PDB file of C-alpha atoms in Angstrom:
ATOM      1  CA  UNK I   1     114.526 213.355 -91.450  1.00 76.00           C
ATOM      2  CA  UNK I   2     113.496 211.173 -94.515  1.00 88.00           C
ATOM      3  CA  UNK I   3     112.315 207.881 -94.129  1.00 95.00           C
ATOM      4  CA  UNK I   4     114.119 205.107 -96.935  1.00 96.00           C
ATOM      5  CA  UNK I   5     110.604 204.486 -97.418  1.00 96.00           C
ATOM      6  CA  UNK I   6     110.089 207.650 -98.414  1.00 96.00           C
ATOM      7  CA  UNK I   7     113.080 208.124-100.696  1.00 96.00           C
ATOM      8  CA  UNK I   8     112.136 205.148-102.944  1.00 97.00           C
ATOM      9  CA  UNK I   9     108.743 206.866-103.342  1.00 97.00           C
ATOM     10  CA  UNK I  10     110.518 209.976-104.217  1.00 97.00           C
ATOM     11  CA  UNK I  11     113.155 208.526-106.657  1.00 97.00           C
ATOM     12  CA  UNK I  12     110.197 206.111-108.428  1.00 97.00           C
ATOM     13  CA  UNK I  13     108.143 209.409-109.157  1.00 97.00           C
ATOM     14  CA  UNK I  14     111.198 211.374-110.365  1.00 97.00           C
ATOM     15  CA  UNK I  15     112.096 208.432-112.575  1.00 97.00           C
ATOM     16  CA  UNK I  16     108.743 208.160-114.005  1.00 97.00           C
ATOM     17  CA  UNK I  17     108.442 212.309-114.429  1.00 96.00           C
ATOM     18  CA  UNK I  18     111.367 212.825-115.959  1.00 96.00           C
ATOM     19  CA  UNK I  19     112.637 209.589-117.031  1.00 96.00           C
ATOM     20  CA  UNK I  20     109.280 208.212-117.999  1.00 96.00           C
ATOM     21  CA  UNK I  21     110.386 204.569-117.100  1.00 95.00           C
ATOM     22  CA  UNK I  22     109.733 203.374-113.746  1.00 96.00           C
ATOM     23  CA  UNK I  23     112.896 202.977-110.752  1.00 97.00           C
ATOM     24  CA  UNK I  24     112.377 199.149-109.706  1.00 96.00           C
ATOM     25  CA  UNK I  25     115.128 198.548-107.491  1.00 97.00           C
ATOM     26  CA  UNK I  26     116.066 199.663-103.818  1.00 97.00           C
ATOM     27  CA  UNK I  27     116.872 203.084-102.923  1.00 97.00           C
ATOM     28  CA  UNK I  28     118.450 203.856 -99.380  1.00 97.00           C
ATOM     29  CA  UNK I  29     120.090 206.302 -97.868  1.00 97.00           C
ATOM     30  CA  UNK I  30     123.671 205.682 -96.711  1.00 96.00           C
ATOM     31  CA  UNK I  31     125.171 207.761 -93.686  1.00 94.00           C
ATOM     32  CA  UNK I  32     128.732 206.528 -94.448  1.00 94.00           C
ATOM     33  CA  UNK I  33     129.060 208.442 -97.956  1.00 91.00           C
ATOM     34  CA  UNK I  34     131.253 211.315 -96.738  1.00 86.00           C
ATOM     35  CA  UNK I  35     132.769 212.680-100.085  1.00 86.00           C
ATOM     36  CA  UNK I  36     129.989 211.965-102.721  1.00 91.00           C
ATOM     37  CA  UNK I  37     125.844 213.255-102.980  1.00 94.00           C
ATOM     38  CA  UNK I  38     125.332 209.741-104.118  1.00 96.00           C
ATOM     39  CA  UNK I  39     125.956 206.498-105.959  1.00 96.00           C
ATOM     40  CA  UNK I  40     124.684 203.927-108.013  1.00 97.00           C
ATOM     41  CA  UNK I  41     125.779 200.248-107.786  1.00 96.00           C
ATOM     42  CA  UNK I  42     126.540 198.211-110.926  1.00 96.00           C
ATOM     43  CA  UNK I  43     125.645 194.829-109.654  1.00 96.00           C
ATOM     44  CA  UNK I  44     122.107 195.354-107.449  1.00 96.00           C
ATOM     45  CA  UNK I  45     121.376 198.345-109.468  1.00 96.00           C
ATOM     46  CA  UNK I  46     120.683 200.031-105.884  1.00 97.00           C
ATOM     47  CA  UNK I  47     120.942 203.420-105.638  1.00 97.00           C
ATOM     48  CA  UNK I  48     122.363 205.158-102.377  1.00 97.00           C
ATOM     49  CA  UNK I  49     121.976 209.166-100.984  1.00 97.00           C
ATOM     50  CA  UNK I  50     123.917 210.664 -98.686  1.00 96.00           C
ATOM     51  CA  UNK I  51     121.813 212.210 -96.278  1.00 95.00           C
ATOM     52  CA  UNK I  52     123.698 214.653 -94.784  1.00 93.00           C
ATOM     53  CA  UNK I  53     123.011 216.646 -97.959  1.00 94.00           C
ATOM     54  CA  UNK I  54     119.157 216.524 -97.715  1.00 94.00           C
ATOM     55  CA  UNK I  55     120.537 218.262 -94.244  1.00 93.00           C
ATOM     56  CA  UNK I  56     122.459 221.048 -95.198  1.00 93.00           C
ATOM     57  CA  UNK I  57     121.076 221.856 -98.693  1.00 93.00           C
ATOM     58  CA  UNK I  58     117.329 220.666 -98.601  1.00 93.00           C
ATOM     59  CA  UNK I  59     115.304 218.872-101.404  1.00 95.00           C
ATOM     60  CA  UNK I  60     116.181 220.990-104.737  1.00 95.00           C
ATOM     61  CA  UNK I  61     119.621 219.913-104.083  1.00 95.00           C
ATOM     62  CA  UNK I  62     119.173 216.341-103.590  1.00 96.00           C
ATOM     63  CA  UNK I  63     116.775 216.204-106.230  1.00 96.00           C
ATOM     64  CA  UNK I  64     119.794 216.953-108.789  1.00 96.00           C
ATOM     65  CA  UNK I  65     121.502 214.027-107.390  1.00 96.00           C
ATOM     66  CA  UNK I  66     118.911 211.478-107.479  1.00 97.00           C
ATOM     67  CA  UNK I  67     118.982 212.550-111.639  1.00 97.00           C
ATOM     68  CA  UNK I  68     122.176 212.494-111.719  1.00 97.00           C
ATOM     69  CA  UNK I  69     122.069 208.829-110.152  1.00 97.00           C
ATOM     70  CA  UNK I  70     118.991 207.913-112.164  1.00 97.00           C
ATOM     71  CA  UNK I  71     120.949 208.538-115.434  1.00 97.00           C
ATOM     72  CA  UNK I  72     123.322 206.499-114.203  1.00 97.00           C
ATOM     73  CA  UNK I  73     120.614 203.665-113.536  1.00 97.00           C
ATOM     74  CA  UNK I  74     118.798 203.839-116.788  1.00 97.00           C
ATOM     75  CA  UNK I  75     121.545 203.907-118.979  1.00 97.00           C
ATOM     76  CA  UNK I  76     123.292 201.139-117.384  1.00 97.00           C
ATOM     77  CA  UNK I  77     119.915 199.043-117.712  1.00 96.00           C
ATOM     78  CA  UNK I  78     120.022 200.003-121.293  1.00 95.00           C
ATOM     79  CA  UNK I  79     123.262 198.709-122.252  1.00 96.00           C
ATOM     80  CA  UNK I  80     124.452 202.453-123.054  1.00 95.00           C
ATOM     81  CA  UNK I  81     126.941 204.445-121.819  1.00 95.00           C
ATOM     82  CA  UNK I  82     126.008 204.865-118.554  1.00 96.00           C
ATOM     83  CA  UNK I  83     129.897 206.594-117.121  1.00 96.00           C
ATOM     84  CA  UNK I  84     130.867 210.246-116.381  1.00 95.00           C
ATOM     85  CA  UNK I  85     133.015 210.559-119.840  1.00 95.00           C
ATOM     86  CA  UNK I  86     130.031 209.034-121.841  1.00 96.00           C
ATOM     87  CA  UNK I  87     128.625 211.792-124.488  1.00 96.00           C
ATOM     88  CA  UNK I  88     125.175 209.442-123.677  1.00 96.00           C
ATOM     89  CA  UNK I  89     125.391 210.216-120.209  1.00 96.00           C
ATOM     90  CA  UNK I  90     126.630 213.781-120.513  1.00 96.00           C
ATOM     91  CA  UNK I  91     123.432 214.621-123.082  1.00 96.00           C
ATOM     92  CA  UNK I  92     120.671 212.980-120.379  1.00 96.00           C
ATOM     93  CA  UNK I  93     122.147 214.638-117.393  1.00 96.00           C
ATOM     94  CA  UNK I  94     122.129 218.494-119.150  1.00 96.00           C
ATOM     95  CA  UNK I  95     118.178 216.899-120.074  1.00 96.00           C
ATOM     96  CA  UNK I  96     116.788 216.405-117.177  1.00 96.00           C
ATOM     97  CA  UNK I  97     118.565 218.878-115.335  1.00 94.00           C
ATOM     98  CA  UNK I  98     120.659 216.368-112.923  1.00 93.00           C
ATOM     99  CA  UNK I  99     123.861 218.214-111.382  1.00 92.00           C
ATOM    100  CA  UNK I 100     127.424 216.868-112.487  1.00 92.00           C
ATOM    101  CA  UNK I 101     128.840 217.320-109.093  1.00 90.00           C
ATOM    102  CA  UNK I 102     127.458 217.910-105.516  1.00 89.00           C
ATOM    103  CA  UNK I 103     128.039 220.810-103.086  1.00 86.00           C
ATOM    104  CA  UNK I 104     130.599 219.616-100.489  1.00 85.00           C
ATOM    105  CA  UNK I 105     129.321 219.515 -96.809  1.00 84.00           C
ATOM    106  CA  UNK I 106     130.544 222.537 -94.543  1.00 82.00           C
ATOM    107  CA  UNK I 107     133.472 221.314 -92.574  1.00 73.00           C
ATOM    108  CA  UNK I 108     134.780 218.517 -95.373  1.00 61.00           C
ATOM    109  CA  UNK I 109     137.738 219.711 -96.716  1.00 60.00           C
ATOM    110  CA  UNK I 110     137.645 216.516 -98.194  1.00 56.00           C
ATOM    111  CA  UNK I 111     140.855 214.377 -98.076  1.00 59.00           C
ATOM    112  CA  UNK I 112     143.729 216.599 -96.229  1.00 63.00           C
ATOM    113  CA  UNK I 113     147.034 215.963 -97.738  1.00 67.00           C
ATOM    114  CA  UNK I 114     149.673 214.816 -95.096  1.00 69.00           C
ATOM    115  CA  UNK I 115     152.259 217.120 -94.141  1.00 87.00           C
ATOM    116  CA  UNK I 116     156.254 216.290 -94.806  1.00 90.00           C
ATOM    117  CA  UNK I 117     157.162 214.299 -92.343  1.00 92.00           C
ATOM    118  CA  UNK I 118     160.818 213.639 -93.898  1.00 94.00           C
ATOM    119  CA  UNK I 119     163.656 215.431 -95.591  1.00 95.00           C
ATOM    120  CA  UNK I 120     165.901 213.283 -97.456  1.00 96.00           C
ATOM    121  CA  UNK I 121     169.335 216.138 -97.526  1.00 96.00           C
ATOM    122  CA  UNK I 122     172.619 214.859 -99.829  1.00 96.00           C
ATOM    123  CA  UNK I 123     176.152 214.915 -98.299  1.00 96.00           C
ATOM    124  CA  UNK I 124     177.524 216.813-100.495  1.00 95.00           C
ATOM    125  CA  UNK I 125     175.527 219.406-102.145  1.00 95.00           C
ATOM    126  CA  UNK I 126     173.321 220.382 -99.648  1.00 94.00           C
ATOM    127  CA  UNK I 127     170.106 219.209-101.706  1.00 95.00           C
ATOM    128  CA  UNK I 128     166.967 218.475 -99.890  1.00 95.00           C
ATOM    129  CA  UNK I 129     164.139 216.385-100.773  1.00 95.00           C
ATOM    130  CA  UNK I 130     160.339 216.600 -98.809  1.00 94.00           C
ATOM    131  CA  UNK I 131     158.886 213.422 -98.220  1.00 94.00           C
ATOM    132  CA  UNK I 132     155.841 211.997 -96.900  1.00 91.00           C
ATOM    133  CA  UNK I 133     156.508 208.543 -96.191  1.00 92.00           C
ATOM    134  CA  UNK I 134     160.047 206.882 -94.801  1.00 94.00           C
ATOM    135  CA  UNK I 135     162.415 205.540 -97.447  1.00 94.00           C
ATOM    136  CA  UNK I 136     165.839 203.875 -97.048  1.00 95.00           C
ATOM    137  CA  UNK I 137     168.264 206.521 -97.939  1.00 95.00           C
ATOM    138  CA  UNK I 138     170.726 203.625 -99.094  1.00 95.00           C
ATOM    139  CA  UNK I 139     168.026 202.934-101.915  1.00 95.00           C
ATOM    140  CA  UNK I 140     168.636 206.184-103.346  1.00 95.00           C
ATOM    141  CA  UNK I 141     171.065 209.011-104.518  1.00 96.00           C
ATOM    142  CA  UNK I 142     170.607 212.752-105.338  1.00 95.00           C
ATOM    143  CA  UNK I 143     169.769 213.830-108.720  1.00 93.00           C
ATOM    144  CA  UNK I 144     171.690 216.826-108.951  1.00 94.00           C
ATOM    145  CA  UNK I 145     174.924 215.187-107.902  1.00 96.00           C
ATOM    146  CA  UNK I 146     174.458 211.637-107.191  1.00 95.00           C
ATOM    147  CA  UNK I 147     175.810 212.009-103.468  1.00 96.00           C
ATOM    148  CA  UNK I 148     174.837 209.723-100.686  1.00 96.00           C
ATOM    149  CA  UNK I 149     171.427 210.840 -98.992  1.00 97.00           C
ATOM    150  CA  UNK I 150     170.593 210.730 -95.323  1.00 96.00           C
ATOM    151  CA  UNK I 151     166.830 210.923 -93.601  1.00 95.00           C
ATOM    152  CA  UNK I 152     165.894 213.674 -91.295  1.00 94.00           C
ATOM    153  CA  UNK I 153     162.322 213.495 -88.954  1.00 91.00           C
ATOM    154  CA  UNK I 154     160.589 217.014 -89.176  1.00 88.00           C
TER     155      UNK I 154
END
């Protein structure tokens, strides 16, 4: 396993190689990022991997990443347009070869929709409704018929 130490090295010579302006803020990695390779914050200008992809996909992966997070940095620094939809940050990513999205992690299906837990059914047509959360039937009428509604568990 990496050392931070060792990351900051790493992203400081990947800066300078492909960037060719040095990284002079903090670089860590961050066991809690779950859904996303990395990130870049706005206000410290630190820069945060998720290590569990240096695990499962190795160093070429990561590397993309760190570019990808880098372009982030150095535009921001700039006073450019440093987000996703930017046609600045679009044109240095495809440069330097930085990845638009990372691989997701075996075993994260990533944010599992809930199941119905409720069907809303009108008194007199029979309609049904799926819901997720618990409303107040009283609140609301059907749409195809504007009956009375009543709440079901299922």
């Amino acid at each position: 396993m990496m050392e931070n130490k060792e990351l900051q090295q790493w992203i400081e010579q990947i800066s300078l190689e492909h960037f060719g302006v040095p990284f002079t803020h903090e670089a860590i990695f961050n066991r809690r990022l779950t859904t996303t390779g990395g990130r870049y914050m706005l206000k410290s200008h630190r820069i945060e991997i998720n290590p569990h992809q240096l695990e499962v996909y190795g160093k070429d992966e990561v590397e993309k990443i760190i570019k990808h997070e880098l372009c982030h940095y150095h535009l921001h620094i700039r006073g450019r347009g440093y987000q996703h939809r930017d046609p600045e940050f679009k044109a240095l990513l495809q440069k330097v070869g930085g990845s638009r999205f990372c691989q997701s992690l075996p075993g994260d299906k990533g944010r599992k929709p809930l199941p119905y837990r409720y069907k809303l059914v009108c008194k007199n047509c029979g309609m049904e409704y799926l819901r997720k959360r618990k409303i107040d039937p009283k609140r609301y009428r059907c749409g195809r018929c504007s009956g009375k509604l009543t709440i079901q568990t299922i």
